[in-house]
Amino acid sequence: MTGLAILIIACAYLVGSISSAVIICRLFNFDDPRTLGSRNPGATNVLRIAGKIPALLVLIFDVLKGTVMVWGAYFLGLEPLQLGLVAVAVCLGHSFPLFFGFSGGKAVATAFGALLPIGLDLSAILVLIWLFVLFTSRYSSLAAVVTVSLAPFITWFIKAEYALPVAMLSVLIIFRHKDNLQRLIQGQEPKIKKKY
């Protein structure tokens, strides 16, 4: 692996470590999302505790973290496997942020942002899957797990060379949802309220 690739991967982790949920909640005078609701510093929990505007800002920022890092790495000539490591690094930063005591979120929005450079067709399919599962089940975690589980297979048909990097990302996201999966099995996972 080249020095440039290592540098970009390290930068991706640092960029991922910027917790938009914590920062935006502070700006809007809400408590740290890691102490309320699901205690997850992500858009879904911010929606529950702070409302639509802060949640939308968190979502946009978290998506952009993944997109900017992977797109930038692509234009700097990194190979598909290295791009996968960049995507994993930015998501690891989001999940275990250096600047916020290594207490972060599930990295779903950041992972989606990292997948955007592969193509709008893949992104559109994943969004449709996520929305379908979300609105039929009202479980945000289930929608995320189903979507990332299907992502490598869909990628294989669209751009096969990126299937392995996407699979790496999917494994990380599923691992981060292990507690949610356990609560789903036990019937204890909270649903998204219909008014949202």
mmCIF file with all atom_site columns, C-alpha atoms in Angstrom:
data_model
loop_
_atom_site.group_PDB
_atom_site.id
_atom_site.type_symbol
_atom_site.label_atom_id
_atom_site.label_alt_id
_atom_site.label_comp_id
_atom_site.label_asym_id
_atom_site.label_entity_id
_atom_site.label_seq_id
_atom_site.pdbx_PDB_ins_code
_atom_site.Cartn_x
_atom_site.Cartn_y
_atom_site.Cartn_z
_atom_site.occupancy
_atom_site.B_iso_or_equiv
_atom_site.pdbx_formal_charge
_atom_site.auth_seq_id
_atom_site.auth_comp_id
_atom_site.auth_asym_id
_atom_site.auth_atom_id
_atom_site.pdbx_PDB_model_num
ATOM 1   C CA . MET A 1 1   ? 0.000   0.000   0.000   1.00 0.00 ? 1   MET A CA 1
ATOM 2   C CA . THR A 1 2   ? 1.331   3.434   -0.938  1.00 0.00 ? 2   THR A CA 1
ATOM 3   C CA . GLY A 1 3   ? 2.074   6.220   1.498   1.00 0.00 ? 3   GLY A CA 1
ATOM 4   C CA . LEU A 1 4   ? -0.666  8.295   -0.133  1.00 0.00 ? 4   LEU A CA 1
ATOM 5   C CA . ALA A 1 5   ? -3.238  5.575   0.512   1.00 0.00 ? 5   ALA A CA 1
ATOM 6   C CA . ILE A 1 6   ? -2.200  5.274   4.168   1.00 0.00 ? 6   ILE A CA 1
ATOM 7   C CA . LEU A 1 7   ? -2.404  9.062   4.575   1.00 0.00 ? 7   LEU A CA 1
ATOM 8   C CA . ILE A 1 8   ? -5.895  9.224   3.044   1.00 0.00 ? 8   ILE A CA 1
ATOM 9   C CA . ILE A 1 9   ? -7.112  6.318   5.188   1.00 0.00 ? 9   ILE A CA 1
ATOM 10  C CA . ALA A 1 10  ? -5.816  8.088   8.316   1.00 0.00 ? 10  ALA A CA 1
ATOM 11  C CA . CYS A 1 11  ? -7.487  11.338  7.229   1.00 0.00 ? 11  CYS A CA 1
ATOM 12  C CA . ALA A 1 12  ? -10.723 9.447   6.594   1.00 0.00 ? 12  ALA A CA 1
ATOM 13  C CA . TYR A 1 13  ? -10.728 8.207   10.178  1.00 0.00 ? 13  TYR A CA 1
ATOM 14  C CA . LEU A 1 14  ? -10.154 11.742  11.491  1.00 0.00 ? 14  LEU A CA 1
ATOM 15  C CA . VAL A 1 15  ? -12.912 13.201  9.307   1.00 0.00 ? 15  VAL A CA 1
ATOM 16  C CA . GLY A 1 16  ? -15.235 10.411  10.419  1.00 0.00 ? 16  GLY A CA 1
ATOM 17  C CA . SER A 1 17  ? -14.429 11.290  14.026  1.00 0.00 ? 17  SER A CA 1
ATOM 18  C CA . ILE A 1 18  ? -16.252 14.622  13.686  1.00 0.00 ? 18  ILE A CA 1
ATOM 19  C CA . SER A 1 19  ? -19.568 13.817  15.400  1.00 0.00 ? 19  SER A CA 1
ATOM 20  C CA . SER A 1 20  ? -22.135 16.047  13.749  1.00 0.00 ? 20  SER A CA 1
ATOM 21  C CA . ALA A 1 21  ? -24.924 14.803  16.024  1.00 0.00 ? 21  ALA A CA 1
ATOM 22  C CA . VAL A 1 22  ? -23.140 15.994  19.158  1.00 0.00 ? 22  VAL A CA 1
ATOM 23  C CA . ILE A 1 23  ? -22.055 19.305  17.596  1.00 0.00 ? 23  ILE A CA 1
ATOM 24  C CA . ILE A 1 24  ? -25.457 20.144  16.086  1.00 0.00 ? 24  ILE A CA 1
ATOM 25  C CA . CYS A 1 25  ? -27.330 19.252  19.286  1.00 0.00 ? 25  CYS A CA 1
ATOM 26  C CA . ARG A 1 26  ? -25.030 21.621  21.164  1.00 0.00 ? 26  ARG A CA 1
ATOM 27  C CA . LEU A 1 27  ? -25.660 24.373  18.610  1.00 0.00 ? 27  LEU A CA 1
ATOM 28  C CA . PHE A 1 28  ? -29.430 23.894  19.002  1.00 0.00 ? 28  PHE A CA 1
ATOM 29  C CA . ASN A 1 29  ? -29.140 23.792  22.824  1.00 0.00 ? 29  ASN A CA 1
ATOM 30  C CA . PHE A 1 30  ? -30.100 20.130  23.176  1.00 0.00 ? 30  PHE A CA 1
ATOM 31  C CA . ASP A 1 31  ? -28.390 17.622  25.407  1.00 0.00 ? 31  ASP A CA 1
ATOM 32  C CA . ASP A 1 32  ? -25.749 15.233  24.099  1.00 0.00 ? 32  ASP A CA 1
ATOM 33  C CA . PRO A 1 33  ? -27.629 12.603  22.021  1.00 0.00 ? 33  PRO A CA 1
ATOM 34  C CA . ARG A 1 34  ? -25.395 9.956   23.580  1.00 0.00 ? 34  ARG A CA 1
ATOM 35  C CA . THR A 1 35  ? -27.252 10.508  26.854  1.00 0.00 ? 35  THR A CA 1
ATOM 36  C CA . LEU A 1 36  ? -30.854 10.479  25.546  1.00 0.00 ? 36  LEU A CA 1
ATOM 37  C CA . GLY A 1 37  ? -33.187 8.223   23.580  1.00 0.00 ? 37  GLY A CA 1
ATOM 38  C CA . SER A 1 38  ? -31.298 5.324   22.037  1.00 0.00 ? 38  SER A CA 1
ATOM 39  C CA . ARG A 1 39  ? -28.010 7.017   23.085  1.00 0.00 ? 39  ARG A CA 1
ATOM 40  C CA . ASN A 1 40  ? -26.856 6.747   19.484  1.00 0.00 ? 40  ASN A CA 1
ATOM 41  C CA . PRO A 1 41  ? -25.350 9.951   18.015  1.00 0.00 ? 41  PRO A CA 1
ATOM 42  C CA . GLY A 1 42  ? -27.014 9.634   14.634  1.00 0.00 ? 42  GLY A CA 1
ATOM 43  C CA . ALA A 1 43  ? -29.791 11.274  12.640  1.00 0.00 ? 43  ALA A CA 1
ATOM 44  C CA . THR A 1 44  ? -32.528 8.909   13.834  1.00 0.00 ? 44  THR A CA 1
ATOM 45  C CA . ASN A 1 45  ? -31.914 9.600   17.516  1.00 0.00 ? 45  ASN A CA 1
ATOM 46  C CA . VAL A 1 46  ? -31.497 13.328  16.885  1.00 0.00 ? 46  VAL A CA 1
ATOM 47  C CA . LEU A 1 47  ? -34.882 13.234  15.141  1.00 0.00 ? 47  LEU A CA 1
ATOM 48  C CA . ARG A 1 48  ? -36.402 11.733  18.274  1.00 0.00 ? 48  ARG A CA 1
ATOM 49  C CA . ILE A 1 49  ? -34.891 14.220  20.706  1.00 0.00 ? 49  ILE A CA 1
ATOM 50  C CA . ALA A 1 50  ? -34.369 17.432  18.704  1.00 0.00 ? 50  ALA A CA 1
ATOM 51  C CA . GLY A 1 51  ? -36.698 17.369  15.694  1.00 0.00 ? 51  GLY A CA 1
ATOM 52  C CA . LYS A 1 52  ? -36.507 17.417  11.929  1.00 0.00 ? 52  LYS A CA 1
ATOM 53  C CA . ILE A 1 53  ? -34.140 20.298  11.168  1.00 0.00 ? 53  ILE A CA 1
ATOM 54  C CA . PRO A 1 54  ? -31.279 19.184  13.446  1.00 0.00 ? 54  PRO A CA 1
ATOM 55  C CA . ALA A 1 55  ? -31.759 15.597  12.265  1.00 0.00 ? 55  ALA A CA 1
ATOM 56  C CA . LEU A 1 56  ? -31.618 16.655  8.607   1.00 0.00 ? 56  LEU A CA 1
ATOM 57  C CA . LEU A 1 57  ? -28.416 18.599  9.220   1.00 0.00 ? 57  LEU A CA 1
ATOM 58  C CA . VAL A 1 58  ? -26.860 15.582  10.939  1.00 0.00 ? 58  VAL A CA 1
ATOM 59  C CA . LEU A 1 59  ? -27.915 13.334  8.067   1.00 0.00 ? 59  LEU A CA 1
ATOM 60  C CA . ILE A 1 60  ? -26.445 15.635  5.415   1.00 0.00 ? 60  ILE A CA 1
ATOM 61  C CA . PHE A 1 61  ? -23.154 16.079  7.251   1.00 0.00 ? 61  PHE A CA 1
ATOM 62  C CA . ASP A 1 62  ? -22.751 12.363  7.951   1.00 0.00 ? 62  ASP A CA 1
ATOM 63  C CA . VAL A 1 63  ? -23.449 11.444  4.325   1.00 0.00 ? 63  VAL A CA 1
ATOM 64  C CA . LEU A 1 64  ? -20.973 14.055  3.101   1.00 0.00 ? 64  LEU A CA 1
ATOM 65  C CA . LYS A 1 65  ? -18.227 12.664  5.350   1.00 0.00 ? 65  LYS A CA 1
ATOM 66  C CA . GLY A 1 66  ? -18.331 9.386   3.476   1.00 0.00 ? 66  GLY A CA 1
ATOM 67  C CA . THR A 1 67  ? -18.828 10.889  0.026   1.00 0.00 ? 67  THR A CA 1
ATOM 68  C CA . VAL A 1 68  ? -16.062 13.477  0.210   1.00 0.00 ? 68  VAL A CA 1
ATOM 69  C CA . MET A 1 69  ? -13.461 11.045  1.510   1.00 0.00 ? 69  MET A CA 1
ATOM 70  C CA . VAL A 1 70  ? -14.173 8.234   -0.959  1.00 0.00 ? 70  VAL A CA 1
ATOM 71  C CA . TRP A 1 71  ? -14.648 10.536  -3.946  1.00 0.00 ? 71  TRP A CA 1
ATOM 72  C CA . GLY A 1 72  ? -11.458 12.374  -3.099  1.00 0.00 ? 72  GLY A CA 1
ATOM 73  C CA . ALA A 1 73  ? -9.563  9.092   -2.779  1.00 0.00 ? 73  ALA A CA 1
ATOM 74  C CA . TYR A 1 74  ? -10.962 7.936   -6.117  1.00 0.00 ? 74  TYR A CA 1
ATOM 75  C CA . PHE A 1 75  ? -9.742  11.054  -7.920  1.00 0.00 ? 75  PHE A CA 1
ATOM 76  C CA . LEU A 1 76  ? -6.332  10.662  -6.293  1.00 0.00 ? 76  LEU A CA 1
ATOM 77  C CA . GLY A 1 77  ? -6.036  7.273   -7.985  1.00 0.00 ? 77  GLY A CA 1
ATOM 78  C CA . LEU A 1 78  ? -6.657  4.786   -5.179  1.00 0.00 ? 78  LEU A CA 1
ATOM 79  C CA . GLU A 1 79  ? -7.647  1.262   -6.232  1.00 0.00 ? 79  GLU A CA 1
ATOM 80  C CA . PRO A 1 80  ? -11.048 -0.295  -5.367  1.00 0.00 ? 80  PRO A CA 1
ATOM 81  C CA . LEU A 1 81  ? -9.752  -2.234  -2.345  1.00 0.00 ? 81  LEU A CA 1
ATOM 82  C CA . GLN A 1 82  ? -8.032  0.879   -1.018  1.00 0.00 ? 82  GLN A CA 1
ATOM 83  C CA . LEU A 1 83  ? -11.242 2.847   -1.557  1.00 0.00 ? 83  LEU A CA 1
ATOM 84  C CA . GLY A 1 84  ? -12.975 0.208   0.542   1.00 0.00 ? 84  GLY A CA 1
ATOM 85  C CA . LEU A 1 85  ? -10.448 0.777   3.322   1.00 0.00 ? 85  LEU A CA 1
ATOM 86  C CA . VAL A 1 86  ? -11.080 4.534   3.100   1.00 0.00 ? 86  VAL A CA 1
ATOM 87  C CA . ALA A 1 87  ? -14.824 3.890   3.439   1.00 0.00 ? 87  ALA A CA 1
ATOM 88  C CA . VAL A 1 88  ? -14.275 1.584   6.405   1.00 0.00 ? 88  VAL A CA 1
ATOM 89  C CA . ALA A 1 89  ? -11.932 4.112   8.020   1.00 0.00 ? 89  ALA A CA 1
ATOM 90  C CA . VAL A 1 90  ? -14.383 7.006   7.797   1.00 0.00 ? 90  VAL A CA 1
ATOM 91  C CA . CYS A 1 91  ? -17.126 4.773   9.231   1.00 0.00 ? 91  CYS A CA 1
ATOM 92  C CA . LEU A 1 92  ? -14.825 3.582   12.026  1.00 0.00 ? 92  LEU A CA 1
ATOM 93  C CA . GLY A 1 93  ? -14.161 7.235   12.803  1.00 0.00 ? 93  GLY A CA 1
ATOM 94  C CA . HIS A 1 94  ? -17.897 7.845   13.011  1.00 0.00 ? 94  HIS A CA 1
ATOM 95  C CA . SER A 1 95  ? -18.425 4.792   15.224  1.00 0.00 ? 95  SER A CA 1
ATOM 96  C CA . PHE A 1 96  ? -15.342 5.295   17.409  1.00 0.00 ? 96  PHE A CA 1
ATOM 97  C CA . PRO A 1 97  ? -14.572 9.032   17.162  1.00 0.00 ? 97  PRO A CA 1
ATOM 98  C CA . LEU A 1 98  ? -11.181 10.156  18.399  1.00 0.00 ? 98  LEU A CA 1
ATOM 99  C CA . PHE A 1 99  ? -12.543 13.589  19.312  1.00 0.00 ? 99  PHE A CA 1
ATOM 100 C CA . PHE A 1 100 ? -15.563 12.351  21.286  1.00 0.00 ? 100 PHE A CA 1
ATOM 101 C CA . GLY A 1 101 ? -14.243 9.669   23.598  1.00 0.00 ? 101 GLY A CA 1
ATOM 102 C CA . PHE A 1 102 ? -14.569 6.876   21.022  1.00 0.00 ? 102 PHE A CA 1
ATOM 103 C CA . SER A 1 103 ? -18.351 6.877   21.619  1.00 0.00 ? 103 SER A CA 1
ATOM 104 C CA . GLY A 1 104 ? -20.054 7.187   18.238  1.00 0.00 ? 104 GLY A CA 1
ATOM 105 C CA . GLY A 1 105 ? -22.924 6.084   16.055  1.00 0.00 ? 105 GLY A CA 1
ATOM 106 C CA . LYS A 1 106 ? -23.834 3.228   13.756  1.00 0.00 ? 106 LYS A CA 1
ATOM 107 C CA . ALA A 1 107 ? -22.369 4.916   10.627  1.00 0.00 ? 107 ALA A CA 1
ATOM 108 C CA . VAL A 1 108 ? -25.293 4.098   8.332   1.00 0.00 ? 108 VAL A CA 1
ATOM 109 C CA . ALA A 1 109 ? -25.498 7.565   6.753   1.00 0.00 ? 109 ALA A CA 1
ATOM 110 C CA . THR A 1 110 ? -21.716 7.760   6.454   1.00 0.00 ? 110 THR A CA 1
ATOM 111 C CA . ALA A 1 111 ? -21.607 4.334   4.807   1.00 0.00 ? 111 ALA A CA 1
ATOM 112 C CA . PHE A 1 112 ? -24.291 5.433   2.350   1.00 0.00 ? 112 PHE A CA 1
ATOM 113 C CA . GLY A 1 113 ? -22.248 8.518   1.556   1.00 0.00 ? 113 GLY A CA 1
ATOM 114 C CA . ALA A 1 114 ? -19.212 6.317   0.943   1.00 0.00 ? 114 ALA A CA 1
ATOM 115 C CA . LEU A 1 115 ? -21.238 4.271   -1.554  1.00 0.00 ? 115 LEU A CA 1
ATOM 116 C CA . LEU A 1 116 ? -22.483 7.299   -3.519  1.00 0.00 ? 116 LEU A CA 1
ATOM 117 C CA . PRO A 1 117 ? -19.353 7.586   -5.707  1.00 0.00 ? 117 PRO A CA 1
ATOM 118 C CA . ILE A 1 118 ? -19.970 4.069   -7.065  1.00 0.00 ? 118 ILE A CA 1
ATOM 119 C CA . GLY A 1 119 ? -22.999 5.394   -8.914  1.00 0.00 ? 119 GLY A CA 1
ATOM 120 C CA . LEU A 1 120 ? -26.397 6.993   -8.578  1.00 0.00 ? 120 LEU A CA 1
ATOM 121 C CA . ASP A 1 121 ? -28.069 3.798   -9.790  1.00 0.00 ? 121 ASP A CA 1
ATOM 122 C CA . LEU A 1 122 ? -26.723 1.842   -6.815  1.00 0.00 ? 122 LEU A CA 1
ATOM 123 C CA . SER A 1 123 ? -27.585 4.681   -4.460  1.00 0.00 ? 123 SER A CA 1
ATOM 124 C CA . ALA A 1 124 ? -31.149 4.923   -5.757  1.00 0.00 ? 124 ALA A CA 1
ATOM 125 C CA . ILE A 1 125 ? -31.722 1.173   -5.375  1.00 0.00 ? 125 ILE A CA 1
ATOM 126 C CA . LEU A 1 126 ? -30.371 1.212   -1.812  1.00 0.00 ? 126 LEU A CA 1
ATOM 127 C CA . VAL A 1 127 ? -32.509 4.214   -0.866  1.00 0.00 ? 127 VAL A CA 1
ATOM 128 C CA . LEU A 1 128 ? -35.619 2.492   -2.226  1.00 0.00 ? 128 LEU A CA 1
ATOM 129 C CA . ILE A 1 129 ? -34.836 -0.686  -0.266  1.00 0.00 ? 129 ILE A CA 1
ATOM 130 C CA . TRP A 1 130 ? -34.204 1.321   2.900   1.00 0.00 ? 130 TRP A CA 1
ATOM 131 C CA . LEU A 1 131 ? -37.423 3.325   2.521   1.00 0.00 ? 131 LEU A CA 1
ATOM 132 C CA . PHE A 1 132 ? -39.489 0.202   1.794   1.00 0.00 ? 132 PHE A CA 1
ATOM 133 C CA . VAL A 1 133 ? -38.236 -1.653  4.859   1.00 0.00 ? 133 VAL A CA 1
ATOM 134 C CA . LEU A 1 134 ? -38.474 1.459   7.039   1.00 0.00 ? 134 LEU A CA 1
ATOM 135 C CA . PHE A 1 135 ? -42.056 2.314   6.113   1.00 0.00 ? 135 PHE A CA 1
ATOM 136 C CA . THR A 1 136 ? -43.295 -1.275  6.222   1.00 0.00 ? 136 THR A CA 1
ATOM 137 C CA . SER A 1 137 ? -41.605 -2.164  9.521   1.00 0.00 ? 137 SER A CA 1
ATOM 138 C CA . ARG A 1 138 ? -40.942 1.283   11.109  1.00 0.00 ? 138 ARG A CA 1
ATOM 139 C CA . TYR A 1 139 ? -37.649 -0.114  12.400  1.00 0.00 ? 139 TYR A CA 1
ATOM 140 C CA . SER A 1 140 ? -34.732 2.111   11.394  1.00 0.00 ? 140 SER A CA 1
ATOM 141 C CA . SER A 1 141 ? -32.187 -0.522  12.427  1.00 0.00 ? 141 SER A CA 1
ATOM 142 C CA . LEU A 1 142 ? -33.881 -3.275  10.413  1.00 0.00 ? 142 LEU A CA 1
ATOM 143 C CA . ALA A 1 143 ? -33.980 -1.037  7.336   1.00 0.00 ? 143 ALA A CA 1
ATOM 144 C CA . ALA A 1 144 ? -30.254 -0.369  7.699   1.00 0.00 ? 144 ALA A CA 1
ATOM 145 C CA . VAL A 1 145 ? -29.290 -4.014  8.182   1.00 0.00 ? 145 VAL A CA 1
ATOM 146 C CA . VAL A 1 146 ? -31.402 -5.279  5.282   1.00 0.00 ? 146 VAL A CA 1
ATOM 147 C CA . THR A 1 147 ? -30.074 -2.562  2.976   1.00 0.00 ? 147 THR A CA 1
ATOM 148 C CA . VAL A 1 148 ? -26.382 -3.087  3.747   1.00 0.00 ? 148 VAL A CA 1
ATOM 149 C CA . SER A 1 149 ? -26.820 -6.868  3.567   1.00 0.00 ? 149 SER A CA 1
ATOM 150 C CA . LEU A 1 150 ? -28.088 -6.562  0.004   1.00 0.00 ? 150 LEU A CA 1
ATOM 151 C CA . ALA A 1 151 ? -25.609 -3.863  -1.018  1.00 0.00 ? 151 ALA A CA 1
ATOM 152 C CA . PRO A 1 152 ? -22.671 -6.153  -1.993  1.00 0.00 ? 152 PRO A CA 1
ATOM 153 C CA . PHE A 1 153 ? -24.898 -8.319  -4.211  1.00 0.00 ? 153 PHE A CA 1
ATOM 154 C CA . ILE A 1 154 ? -26.421 -5.318  -5.956  1.00 0.00 ? 154 ILE A CA 1
ATOM 155 C CA . THR A 1 155 ? -22.961 -3.801  -6.392  1.00 0.00 ? 155 THR A CA 1
ATOM 156 C CA . TRP A 1 156 ? -21.778 -7.026  -8.030  1.00 0.00 ? 156 TRP A CA 1
ATOM 157 C CA . PHE A 1 157 ? -24.297 -6.549  -10.845 1.00 0.00 ? 157 PHE A CA 1
ATOM 158 C CA . ILE A 1 158 ? -23.583 -2.837  -11.251 1.00 0.00 ? 158 ILE A CA 1
ATOM 159 C CA . LYS A 1 159 ? -19.795 -2.567  -10.762 1.00 0.00 ? 159 LYS A CA 1
ATOM 160 C CA . ALA A 1 160 ? -18.380 -5.931  -9.748  1.00 0.00 ? 160 ALA A CA 1
ATOM 161 C CA . GLU A 1 161 ? -14.919 -4.595  -8.884  1.00 0.00 ? 161 GLU A CA 1
ATOM 162 C CA . TYR A 1 162 ? -16.432 -2.737  -5.928  1.00 0.00 ? 162 TYR A CA 1
ATOM 163 C CA . ALA A 1 163 ? -18.368 -5.683  -4.493  1.00 0.00 ? 163 ALA A CA 1
ATOM 164 C CA . LEU A 1 164 ? -15.603 -6.691  -2.063  1.00 0.00 ? 164 LEU A CA 1
ATOM 165 C CA . PRO A 1 165 ? -15.057 -3.156  -0.692  1.00 0.00 ? 165 PRO A CA 1
ATOM 166 C CA . VAL A 1 166 ? -18.816 -2.785  -0.237  1.00 0.00 ? 166 VAL A CA 1
ATOM 167 C CA . ALA A 1 167 ? -18.942 -6.150  1.538   1.00 0.00 ? 167 ALA A CA 1
ATOM 168 C CA . MET A 1 168 ? -16.241 -4.922  3.944   1.00 0.00 ? 168 MET A CA 1
ATOM 169 C CA . LEU A 1 169 ? -18.375 -1.907  4.734   1.00 0.00 ? 169 LEU A CA 1
ATOM 170 C CA . SER A 1 170 ? -21.509 -4.024  5.140   1.00 0.00 ? 170 SER A CA 1
ATOM 171 C CA . VAL A 1 171 ? -19.844 -6.308  7.690   1.00 0.00 ? 171 VAL A CA 1
ATOM 172 C CA . LEU A 1 172 ? -18.887 -3.275  9.788   1.00 0.00 ? 172 LEU A CA 1
ATOM 173 C CA . ILE A 1 173 ? -22.401 -1.804  9.710   1.00 0.00 ? 173 ILE A CA 1
ATOM 174 C CA . ILE A 1 174 ? -24.045 -5.127  10.592  1.00 0.00 ? 174 ILE A CA 1
ATOM 175 C CA . PHE A 1 175 ? -21.579 -5.580  13.464  1.00 0.00 ? 175 PHE A CA 1
ATOM 176 C CA . ARG A 1 176 ? -22.464 -2.116  14.775  1.00 0.00 ? 176 ARG A CA 1
ATOM 177 C CA . HIS A 1 177 ? -26.132 -3.173  14.795  1.00 0.00 ? 177 HIS A CA 1
ATOM 178 C CA . LYS A 1 178 ? -25.639 -6.372  16.810  1.00 0.00 ? 178 LYS A CA 1
ATOM 179 C CA . ASP A 1 179 ? -27.447 -4.923  19.860  1.00 0.00 ? 179 ASP A CA 1
ATOM 180 C CA . ASN A 1 180 ? -30.311 -3.704  17.661  1.00 0.00 ? 180 ASN A CA 1
ATOM 181 C CA . LEU A 1 181 ? -30.635 -7.157  16.107  1.00 0.00 ? 181 LEU A CA 1
ATOM 182 C CA . GLN A 1 182 ? -30.819 -8.719  19.541  1.00 0.00 ? 182 GLN A CA 1
ATOM 183 C CA . ARG A 1 183 ? -33.545 -6.263  20.587  1.00 0.00 ? 183 ARG A CA 1
ATOM 184 C CA . LEU A 1 184 ? -35.432 -6.953  17.338  1.00 0.00 ? 184 LEU A CA 1
ATOM 185 C CA . ILE A 1 185 ? -35.418 -10.676 18.105  1.00 0.00 ? 185 ILE A CA 1
ATOM 186 C CA . GLN A 1 186 ? -36.642 -9.953  21.631  1.00 0.00 ? 186 GLN A CA 1
ATOM 187 C CA . GLY A 1 187 ? -39.305 -7.504  20.407  1.00 0.00 ? 187 GLY A CA 1
ATOM 188 C CA . GLN A 1 188 ? -37.742 -4.615  22.337  1.00 0.00 ? 188 GLN A CA 1
ATOM 189 C CA . GLU A 1 189 ? -36.440 -2.439  19.509  1.00 0.00 ? 189 GLU A CA 1
ATOM 190 C CA . PRO A 1 190 ? -38.168 1.002   19.387  1.00 0.00 ? 190 PRO A CA 1
ATOM 191 C CA . LYS A 1 191 ? -40.030 1.935   16.228  1.00 0.00 ? 191 LYS A CA 1
ATOM 192 C CA . ILE A 1 192 ? -39.993 5.242   14.380  1.00 0.00 ? 192 ILE A CA 1
ATOM 193 C CA . LYS A 1 193 ? -43.165 7.145   15.191  1.00 0.00 ? 193 LYS A CA 1
ATOM 194 C CA . LYS A 1 194 ? -45.637 7.482   12.324  1.00 0.00 ? 194 LYS A CA 1
ATOM 195 C CA . LYS A 1 195 ? -45.747 11.277  12.569  1.00 0.00 ? 195 LYS A CA 1
ATOM 196 C CA . TYR A 1 196 ? -42.141 11.352  11.348  1.00 0.00 ? 196 TYR A CA 1
#
